[in-house]
Short mmCIF file of C-alpha atoms and ligand atoms in Angstrom, two decimals:
data_model
loop_
_atom_site.label_atom_id
_atom_site.label_comp_id
_atom_site.label_asym_id
_atom_site.label_seq_id
_atom_site.Cartn_x
_atom_site.Cartn_y
_atom_site.Cartn_z
CA MET J 27 83.08 22.62 54.74
CA ASP J 28 85.41 24.26 52.26
CA HIS J 29 86.16 27.88 53.01
CA GLY J 30 88.28 28.83 50.08
CA SER J 31 88.12 26.58 47.08
CA SER J 32 89.15 28.21 43.84
CA ASN J 33 87.22 27.69 40.66
CA GLY J 34 90.51 27.58 38.80
CA SER J 35 90.27 30.99 37.14
CA GLY J 36 90.68 32.90 40.40
CA GLU J 37 87.49 34.75 39.61
CA ARG J 38 85.02 33.73 42.36
CA ASP J 39 85.59 31.92 45.65
CA ARG J 40 82.96 31.12 48.27
CA PHE J 41 83.51 31.37 52.00
CA GLU J 42 80.79 29.58 53.97
CA PRO J 43 79.74 30.32 57.57
CA SER J 44 82.10 28.56 59.94
CA GLY J 45 82.05 27.09 63.42
CA PRO J 46 84.77 28.16 65.90
CA LEU J 47 88.26 28.77 64.52
CA THR J 48 90.91 26.93 66.49
CA GLY J 49 94.59 26.12 66.13
CA THR J 50 98.06 27.59 65.81
CA LEU J 51 99.44 29.37 62.81
CA THR J 52 102.55 31.29 61.77
CA PRO J 53 101.42 33.83 59.17
CA PRO J 54 103.78 34.74 56.32
CA ALA J 55 106.63 37.19 56.74
CA ASP J 56 106.13 40.91 57.14
CA LYS J 57 105.66 42.67 53.80
CA SER J 58 106.99 46.06 54.92
CA ILE J 59 110.14 44.56 56.45
CA SER J 60 110.68 42.28 53.43
CA HIS J 61 110.63 45.24 51.03
CA ARG J 62 113.15 47.02 53.25
CA ALA J 63 115.40 43.95 53.48
CA ALA J 64 115.49 43.77 49.66
CA ILE J 65 116.23 47.48 49.21
CA ILE J 66 118.61 48.05 52.13
CA GLY J 67 120.30 44.70 51.38
CA ALA J 68 120.86 45.93 47.81
CA ILE J 69 122.29 49.25 49.00
CA ALA J 70 124.64 47.56 51.49
CA ASP J 71 128.29 46.92 50.77
CA GLY J 72 128.58 43.11 50.80
CA PRO J 73 126.27 40.20 51.56
CA THR J 74 123.13 40.18 53.73
CA ARG J 75 121.70 36.86 54.83
CA VAL J 76 117.90 37.15 54.60
CA ILE J 77 115.84 34.63 56.55
CA ASN J 78 112.08 34.19 56.06
CA PHE J 79 111.58 36.69 53.22
CA LEU J 80 107.92 37.03 52.23
CA ASP J 81 106.98 35.01 49.16
CA SER J 82 104.33 37.23 47.56
CA ASP J 83 103.78 39.15 44.33
CA ASP J 84 104.71 42.48 45.93
CA THR J 85 107.94 41.39 47.53
CA ARG J 86 108.99 39.42 44.43
CA SER J 87 108.65 42.73 42.58
CA SER J 88 111.17 44.21 45.04
CA LEU J 89 113.63 41.36 44.55
CA ALA J 90 113.32 41.57 40.77
CA ALA J 91 113.90 45.35 40.89
CA VAL J 92 117.01 45.19 43.07
CA ALA J 93 118.40 42.31 40.97
CA ASP J 94 117.93 44.42 37.83
CA LEU J 95 119.73 47.26 39.59
CA GLY J 96 122.77 45.06 40.20
CA ALA J 97 122.23 43.20 43.51
CA LEU J 98 123.04 39.47 43.36
CA LEU J 99 120.62 37.01 44.93
CA ASN J 100 121.93 33.60 45.92
CA PRO J 101 120.12 31.29 45.48
CA GLU J 102 117.76 33.19 43.21
CA PRO J 103 114.10 32.69 44.14
CA ALA J 104 112.39 30.41 41.63
CA THR J 105 108.95 28.79 41.96
CA TYR J 106 109.53 28.66 45.73
CA MET J 107 111.18 31.31 47.84
CA PRO J 108 114.27 29.81 49.51
CA GLU J 109 113.98 29.72 53.32
CA GLU J 110 117.06 31.91 53.34
CA PHE J 111 119.21 33.55 50.69
CA THR J 112 121.88 36.21 50.45
CA ILE J 113 121.67 39.59 48.77
CA GLU J 114 125.05 40.81 47.63
CA GLY J 115 124.55 44.57 47.74
CA VAL J 116 126.05 46.92 45.19
CA GLY J 117 127.76 49.13 47.82
CA PRO J 118 129.25 52.53 46.95
CA GLY J 119 129.29 51.69 43.21
CA GLY J 120 125.55 52.29 43.24
CA PRO J 121 122.69 50.90 41.16
CA ARG J 122 122.87 50.10 37.47
CA SER J 123 121.24 52.59 35.12
CA LEU J 124 118.23 50.89 33.58
CA GLY J 125 115.46 51.41 31.12
CA ARG J 126 112.41 50.42 33.12
CA ILE J 127 111.52 49.17 36.59
CA ASP J 128 108.12 47.52 36.98
CA VAL J 129 106.83 47.63 40.57
CA GLY J 130 103.65 45.67 39.81
CA ASN J 131 101.17 46.46 42.62
CA ALA J 132 103.81 47.42 45.21
CA GLY J 133 103.30 50.94 46.56
CA THR J 134 106.11 50.53 49.08
CA LEU J 135 108.59 49.72 46.29
CA MET J 136 107.28 52.64 44.21
CA ARG J 137 107.88 55.08 47.08
CA LEU J 138 111.10 53.69 48.62
CA LEU J 139 113.22 52.80 45.61
CA PRO J 140 113.44 56.35 44.17
CA GLY J 141 115.13 57.36 47.44
CA TRP J 142 117.98 55.03 46.60
CA ILE J 143 118.50 55.73 42.91
CA ALA J 144 117.77 59.49 42.73
CA GLY J 145 121.21 60.38 44.10
CA TYR J 146 123.31 58.54 41.51
CA GLU J 147 124.50 60.96 38.81
CA GLY J 148 124.58 59.55 35.30
CA GLY J 149 121.80 57.03 35.95
CA LEU J 150 118.42 57.20 34.27
CA TRP J 151 115.41 55.13 35.36
CA ARG J 152 111.73 54.88 34.55
CA MET J 153 109.37 53.35 37.08
CA ASN J 154 105.84 52.15 36.47
CA GLY J 155 103.37 49.63 37.81
CA ASP J 156 99.87 48.23 37.40
CA ALA J 157 96.61 50.18 37.05
CA SER J 158 96.26 50.54 40.85
CA ILE J 159 99.80 51.95 41.16
CA ARG J 160 99.10 54.47 38.40
CA ARG J 161 96.26 55.90 40.51
CA ARG J 162 98.38 56.31 43.66
CA PRO J 163 100.17 59.66 44.19
CA VAL J 164 103.96 59.91 44.04
CA ASP J 165 104.21 63.70 44.25
CA ARG J 166 104.54 63.08 47.99
CA ILE J 167 108.04 61.67 47.35
CA ALA J 168 108.88 63.66 44.22
CA ASP J 169 108.37 67.05 45.94
CA PRO J 170 110.78 66.51 48.85
CA LEU J 171 113.30 64.62 46.67
CA ARG J 172 113.37 67.65 44.35
CA LEU J 173 114.06 69.86 47.36
CA MET J 174 117.12 67.64 47.89
CA GLY J 175 118.19 68.30 44.28
CA ALA J 176 116.66 65.29 42.52
CA GLU J 177 115.43 65.40 38.94
CA ILE J 178 112.10 63.57 38.78
CA GLU J 179 109.27 63.75 36.27
CA VAL J 180 105.86 62.43 37.26
CA THR J 181 102.67 62.04 35.23
CA ASP J 182 99.90 64.69 35.44
CA GLY J 183 101.84 66.29 38.28
CA ARG J 184 101.13 63.43 40.69
CA PHE J 185 101.25 59.88 39.39
CA PRO J 186 103.42 57.10 37.97
CA PRO J 187 104.98 56.46 35.53
CA ILE J 188 107.94 58.46 36.82
CA ARG J 189 111.34 59.23 35.33
CA ILE J 190 114.37 59.71 37.55
CA ASP J 191 117.54 61.34 36.28
CA GLY J 192 120.27 60.81 38.88
CA ARG J 193 121.60 63.98 40.51
CA ARG J 194 123.78 64.94 43.43
CA LEU J 195 121.56 65.35 46.54
CA THR J 196 121.80 67.64 49.55
CA GLY J 197 120.29 66.85 52.95
CA ILE J 198 117.19 68.80 53.99
CA GLU J 199 114.87 69.08 56.94
CA TYR J 200 111.38 68.12 55.77
CA GLU J 201 108.08 68.16 57.59
CA LEU J 202 105.77 65.49 56.18
CA PRO J 203 102.39 66.98 55.21
CA VAL J 204 100.76 63.57 55.85
CA ALA J 205 101.96 60.83 58.19
CA SER J 206 103.50 58.29 55.81
CA ALA J 207 106.17 55.70 56.60
CA GLN J 208 106.75 55.27 52.88
CA VAL J 209 107.64 58.93 52.35
CA LYS J 210 109.73 59.05 55.53
CA SER J 211 111.60 55.92 54.42
CA CYS J 212 112.22 57.29 50.92
CA LEU J 213 113.83 60.43 52.35
CA LEU J 214 115.92 58.55 54.93
CA ILE J 215 117.27 56.28 52.18
CA ALA J 216 117.97 59.32 49.98
CA GLY J 217 119.76 60.88 52.96
CA LEU J 218 122.34 58.05 52.89
CA ARG J 219 123.65 59.50 49.63
CA ALA J 220 123.09 63.23 50.32
CA GLU J 221 125.55 65.85 51.42
CA GLY J 222 124.95 66.65 55.10
CA PRO J 223 122.24 65.31 57.39
CA THR J 224 118.61 64.71 56.34
CA THR J 225 115.85 65.19 58.91
CA VAL J 226 112.24 64.05 58.59
CA VAL J 227 109.62 65.49 60.94
CA GLU J 228 106.42 63.48 61.16
CA PRO J 229 103.04 64.77 62.39
CA LEU J 230 102.21 61.35 63.90
CA ALA J 231 104.41 58.30 64.53
CA THR J 232 104.45 55.80 61.64
CA ARG J 233 106.08 52.40 61.30
CA ASP J 234 109.82 52.68 61.92
CA HIS J 235 111.17 49.56 60.21
CA THR J 236 113.49 51.60 57.98
CA GLU J 237 115.07 53.35 60.96
CA VAL J 238 115.47 50.02 62.79
CA MET J 239 117.08 48.32 59.78
CA LEU J 240 119.35 51.23 58.88
CA GLU J 241 120.58 51.33 62.46
CA ALA J 242 121.23 47.58 62.36
CA ALA J 243 123.22 48.19 59.16
CA GLY J 244 125.43 50.73 60.92
CA ALA J 245 123.95 53.97 59.60
CA ARG J 246 124.13 56.98 61.88
CA ILE J 247 120.52 57.72 62.86
CA GLU J 248 119.33 60.08 65.57
CA ARG J 249 115.74 59.78 66.74
CA SER J 250 113.53 61.81 69.04
CA PRO J 251 109.72 61.83 69.20
CA GLY J 252 108.37 63.00 65.83
CA ARG J 253 111.84 63.52 64.36
CA VAL J 254 114.52 61.37 62.74
CA THR J 255 117.85 62.38 61.22
CA VAL J 256 120.14 60.28 59.04
CA TRP J 257 123.72 61.05 58.05
CA PRO J 258 125.33 59.99 54.78
CA SER J 259 126.90 56.56 54.73
CA SER J 260 128.45 54.59 51.90
CA ASN J 261 129.26 51.31 53.53
CA LEU J 262 126.22 49.80 55.22
CA LYS J 263 126.69 46.24 56.49
CA LEU J 264 123.40 44.54 57.21
CA ASP J 265 124.86 41.01 57.70
CA GLU J 266 121.62 39.24 58.64
CA VAL J 267 117.88 39.96 58.76
CA GLU J 268 115.29 37.52 60.04
CA ILE J 269 111.82 38.70 59.12
CA PRO J 270 108.98 38.22 61.64
CA ALA J 271 105.45 37.19 60.64
CA ASP J 272 103.28 40.06 59.43
CA ILE J 273 100.89 41.50 62.01
CA SER J 274 98.85 42.89 59.10
CA SER J 275 98.32 39.31 57.84
CA ALA J 276 97.78 38.01 61.38
CA ALA J 277 95.09 40.67 61.76
CA PHE J 278 92.66 38.72 59.54
CA PHE J 279 92.77 35.85 62.04
CA LEU J 280 92.72 38.18 65.04
CA VAL J 281 89.44 39.60 63.83
CA ALA J 282 88.09 36.19 62.77
CA GLY J 283 88.99 34.80 66.22
CA ALA J 284 87.35 37.76 67.94
CA ILE J 285 84.03 37.61 66.04
CA VAL J 286 83.39 33.90 65.42
CA PRO J 287 81.95 32.53 68.70
CA GLY J 288 83.99 29.86 70.47
CA SER J 289 87.24 30.58 68.60
CA GLU J 290 90.75 30.43 70.02
CA ILE J 291 93.69 31.06 67.69
CA VAL J 292 97.40 31.20 68.51
CA LEU J 293 99.55 33.22 66.11
CA GLU J 294 103.29 32.58 66.32
CA ARG J 295 106.34 34.80 65.76
CA ILE J 296 104.35 37.95 64.99
CA GLY J 297 106.22 41.23 64.53
CA ILE J 298 105.01 43.34 67.45
CA ASN J 299 106.89 46.55 66.78
CA PRO J 300 104.83 49.15 68.72
CA THR J 301 104.42 51.24 65.56
CA ARG J 302 102.35 48.37 64.09
CA THR J 303 100.26 47.12 67.00
CA GLY J 304 97.34 49.54 66.80
CA ILE J 305 95.06 46.65 65.84
CA LEU J 306 95.81 44.93 69.18
CA SER J 307 94.86 47.97 71.26
CA ILE J 308 91.77 48.68 69.18
CA LEU J 309 90.45 45.11 69.42
CA ARG J 310 91.21 45.00 73.14
CA ARG J 311 89.31 48.24 73.66
CA MET J 312 86.40 46.65 71.79
CA GLY J 313 86.47 43.86 74.35
CA ALA J 314 88.44 41.18 72.48
CA GLU J 315 90.50 38.81 74.57
CA ILE J 316 94.05 39.11 73.28
CA GLU J 317 97.27 37.95 74.94
CA VAL J 318 100.77 38.79 73.78
CA GLU J 319 103.84 36.89 75.00
CA PRO J 320 107.23 38.16 73.81
CA GLN J 321 109.05 35.39 71.91
CA ASP J 322 112.19 37.22 70.98
CA THR J 323 113.51 40.71 70.95
CA GLY J 324 115.76 40.98 67.98
CA SER J 325 118.87 42.76 69.10
CA GLY J 326 121.59 43.97 66.79
CA HIS J 327 121.67 41.89 63.64
CA ALA J 328 119.87 38.78 64.83
CA GLY J 329 116.29 37.75 65.47
CA GLY J 330 114.47 40.22 63.29
CA GLY J 331 117.26 42.77 62.89
CA GLY J 332 116.04 44.62 65.96
CA GLU J 333 112.31 43.93 65.51
CA PRO J 334 110.38 42.55 68.52
CA ILE J 335 108.53 39.25 68.00
CA GLY J 336 105.70 37.69 70.01
CA ARG J 337 103.03 35.00 70.25
CA VAL J 338 99.53 36.48 70.03
CA THR J 339 96.47 34.55 71.24
CA VAL J 340 92.92 35.65 70.53
CA ARG J 341 89.68 34.27 71.99
CA SER J 342 86.21 35.26 70.84
CA SER J 343 84.19 37.59 73.04
CA LYS J 344 81.35 40.06 72.99
CA LEU J 345 82.53 43.24 71.30
CA ARG J 346 81.51 46.85 71.85
CA ALA J 347 81.91 49.89 69.60
CA THR J 348 84.86 52.27 69.75
CA ARG J 349 86.33 55.40 68.19
CA ILE J 350 89.60 55.40 66.22
CA ALA J 351 91.24 58.71 65.35
CA GLY J 352 94.45 60.72 65.53
CA GLU J 353 97.68 59.01 66.48
CA GLU J 354 96.12 55.54 66.48
CA VAL J 355 95.39 55.74 62.73
CA PRO J 356 98.93 55.25 61.34
CA LEU J 357 99.54 52.47 63.87
CA ALA J 358 96.70 50.44 62.32
CA ILE J 359 96.36 51.99 58.86
CA ASP J 360 96.23 48.70 56.90
CA GLU J 361 93.96 47.06 59.49
CA LEU J 362 91.22 49.72 59.52
CA PRO J 363 89.07 47.81 56.98
CA LEU J 364 89.17 44.88 59.42
CA VAL J 365 88.23 47.17 62.29
CA ALA J 366 85.14 48.13 60.27
CA LEU J 367 84.33 44.42 59.89
CA ALA J 368 84.80 43.80 63.62
CA ALA J 369 82.57 46.82 64.29
CA CYS J 370 79.73 45.10 62.37
CA PHE J 371 79.86 42.42 65.09
CA ALA J 372 80.06 44.89 67.98
CA GLU J 373 77.34 46.63 69.89
CA GLY J 374 76.99 50.35 69.19
CA GLU J 375 78.39 52.94 66.80
CA THR J 376 82.05 52.70 65.81
CA VAL J 377 83.68 55.76 64.28
CA ILE J 378 86.89 55.71 62.25
CA ALA J 379 88.13 59.28 61.62
CA ASP J 380 91.33 61.05 60.43
CA ALA J 381 91.90 58.18 58.01
CA GLY J 382 91.61 59.94 54.63
CA GLU J 383 94.84 58.16 53.65
CA LEU J 384 92.76 55.00 53.22
CA ARG J 385 91.61 56.49 49.93
CA ARG J 386 95.21 56.32 48.65
CA LYS J 387 95.80 52.61 49.18
CA GLU J 388 95.62 49.71 46.70
CA SER J 389 91.98 50.75 46.29
CA ASP J 390 89.93 53.57 47.82
CA ARG J 391 89.56 51.60 51.04
CA ILE J 392 86.82 53.86 52.40
CA ALA J 393 84.56 53.55 49.34
CA VAL J 394 85.33 49.88 48.71
CA VAL J 395 84.92 48.74 52.34
CA VAL J 396 81.69 50.68 52.81
CA ASP J 397 80.20 49.29 49.58
CA ALA J 398 81.31 45.75 50.36
CA LEU J 399 80.09 45.62 53.97
CA ARG J 400 76.84 47.42 53.16
CA ASP J 401 76.09 44.80 50.48
CA LEU J 402 76.59 42.12 53.14
CA GLY J 403 73.97 43.79 55.35
CA ALA J 404 76.05 46.14 57.51
CA GLY J 405 74.87 49.54 58.73
CA ILE J 406 77.88 51.49 57.50
CA GLU J 407 78.48 54.86 55.91
CA ALA J 408 81.48 56.65 54.47
CA THR J 409 82.73 60.00 55.69
CA ALA J 410 85.38 62.17 54.02
CA ASP J 411 88.09 60.72 56.25
CA GLY J 412 86.72 57.44 57.55
CA MET J 413 83.59 55.41 58.24
CA ILE J 414 80.78 55.05 60.75
CA VAL J 415 79.54 51.55 61.52
CA ASN J 416 76.35 50.69 63.37
CA GLY J 417 77.08 47.31 64.87
CA THR J 418 74.27 44.78 64.63
CA ARG J 419 76.34 41.82 65.88
CA ALA J 420 75.77 39.96 62.59
CA LEU J 421 76.22 40.08 58.82
CA ARG J 422 73.89 38.50 56.31
CA GLY J 423 76.35 37.63 53.52
CA GLY J 424 76.48 38.18 49.78
CA THR J 425 79.23 39.16 47.35
CA VAL J 426 82.44 41.14 47.84
CA ASN J 427 84.42 42.47 44.89
CA SER J 428 88.07 42.80 45.91
CA HIS J 429 88.71 45.36 43.12
CA GLY J 430 92.12 43.72 42.90
CA ASP J 431 92.98 44.83 46.46
CA HIS J 432 94.54 41.99 48.47
CA ARG J 433 93.29 43.20 51.83
CA ILE J 434 89.72 43.57 50.56
CA ALA J 435 89.78 40.02 49.13
CA MET J 436 90.84 38.60 52.53
CA LEU J 437 88.36 40.85 54.36
CA GLY J 438 85.61 39.33 52.19
CA ALA J 439 86.71 35.83 53.15
CA ILE J 440 86.64 36.60 56.89
CA ALA J 441 83.27 38.31 56.51
CA GLY J 442 82.05 35.12 54.80
CA ILE J 443 83.00 32.71 57.56
CA ALA J 444 81.47 35.03 60.17
CA SER J 445 78.29 35.72 58.18
CA ARG J 446 74.92 33.95 58.26
CA HIS J 447 74.81 32.88 54.60
CA GLY J 448 78.39 33.04 53.33
CA VAL J 449 80.25 35.39 51.01
CA GLU J 450 81.43 35.01 47.45
CA VAL J 451 84.63 36.93 46.78
CA ILE J 452 85.28 38.19 43.27
CA ASP J 453 89.00 38.12 42.45
CA MET J 454 90.27 36.33 45.56
CA LYS J 455 93.56 35.86 43.72
CA ALA J 456 94.45 39.44 44.63
CA ALA J 457 95.41 38.02 48.07
CA SER J 458 98.68 36.81 46.55
CA VAL J 459 99.99 40.38 46.69
CA SER J 460 100.74 39.81 50.38
CA TYR J 461 99.45 36.34 51.36
CA PRO J 462 99.34 33.67 48.62
CA GLY J 463 98.46 30.85 51.08
CA PHE J 464 95.68 32.76 52.83
CA ALA J 465 92.68 30.60 51.85
CA ALA J 466 94.56 27.40 52.77
CA ASP J 467 95.57 28.82 56.18
CA LEU J 468 92.01 29.94 56.86
CA ASN J 469 90.76 26.49 55.92
CA ARG J 470 93.14 24.91 58.44
CA LEU J 471 91.65 26.98 61.27
CA THR J 472 87.97 26.52 60.39
C1 LIG R 513 103.89 50.92 54.42
C2 LIG R 513 103.37 52.07 54.94
C3 LIG R 513 101.93 52.39 54.89
C4 LIG R 513 101.10 51.16 54.62
C5 LIG R 513 101.66 50.33 53.50
C6 LIG R 513 103.07 49.89 53.82
C7 LIG R 513 105.36 50.75 54.49
O1 LIG R 513 101.74 53.34 53.89
O2 LIG R 513 99.78 51.51 54.32
O3 LIG R 513 100.87 49.17 53.30
O4 LIG R 513 105.84 49.63 54.27
O5 LIG R 513 106.06 51.73 54.76
P1 LIG R 513 101.94 54.91 54.22
O6 LIG R 513 103.05 55.03 55.14
O7 LIG R 513 102.22 55.61 52.95
O8 LIG R 513 100.64 55.31 54.86
#
């Protein structure tokens, strides 16, 4: 049975009910870490060898942006992403002044890159992206960057396009109003160029890939729970970054393996940084059988640039409902739509709360997930900051519109293979934002 054939236009793809999923897979490289490798590699003084960079629309946008800003890529990615390449960073000379930077669909690029360029006097940049990007707020970075002395104009007080006029920056201490790794990362990167130290205080722990990579590049970083300080530095040397597989991509198979009876899937070389593994603890609490064996702990500049890597095995089991709130939310923020799907196959009422940030993602992931799963037969309702799912241990099937959101497209596919009658996904092509080979990989396991 084919579980992901395209009709050629990328408009509608059908995912039929599947028997057990079995086999071993290495998902594509981590999107968050790839963006950071492109940006921090471009800031660095000298070459960075990048191994296993993610080949996806989003991360190609990052490479194109840093190349336009003056970083040299060798070899340059063409139709295929080279297995490894070097980024020759621009160093203390700073980025080239440019007319326009197009971030496409990449929110991480939109939020991190201004941190780099805002501190270079004499430069002028405009940043914009697709329709989804233009609906996602950037005042969250513009406000604190202005407190550091940056000159930034945003649209309607909140949104891209934005205009950045380089200015001299001064370090600040800033308490994030919402837990966001993107905002934290923007300010830490801006701090590299500021006068004096820059401190970010976060209400809840978020992914710390920027801190890990900056430390590997020799930046002075001081960390304590809920607080990170960076000191200015003009000669970062990243040397080498090997990017682990993305736990957010692995998560589609973790949930598929947990809900399709008889499944056993082994996922290799997964990034298991504890600020990203919320999905593992949530699924375990729901009763999923998940094993993690460390494969590597990247130390210094090798093996992930300090990022821990592991083999994750999932076996199907009977699931029960759970509650997700508070500090667990940022640790699984991109996987919460999948938690809602798993909850459809669990017994009891699952509550996801404190997750209003889901409304600020590539789509409004509360509204879109609730609509999609309800149309497939789920007992699910939206709340202001999350969802409530009444698990019935089954889904009927139907149609899922991805609304151009990669994670919703892939969610629809997993719902389809686990459903009774299959799911048709409208705009499956959106998956290429983070996982161009997703349908083929799913096919291999089914
Ligand atoms: C990301 C952080 C998260 C996440 C996004 C990637 C990052 O966003 O949802 O997909 O790479 O820093 P926020 O930190 O803004 O919640």
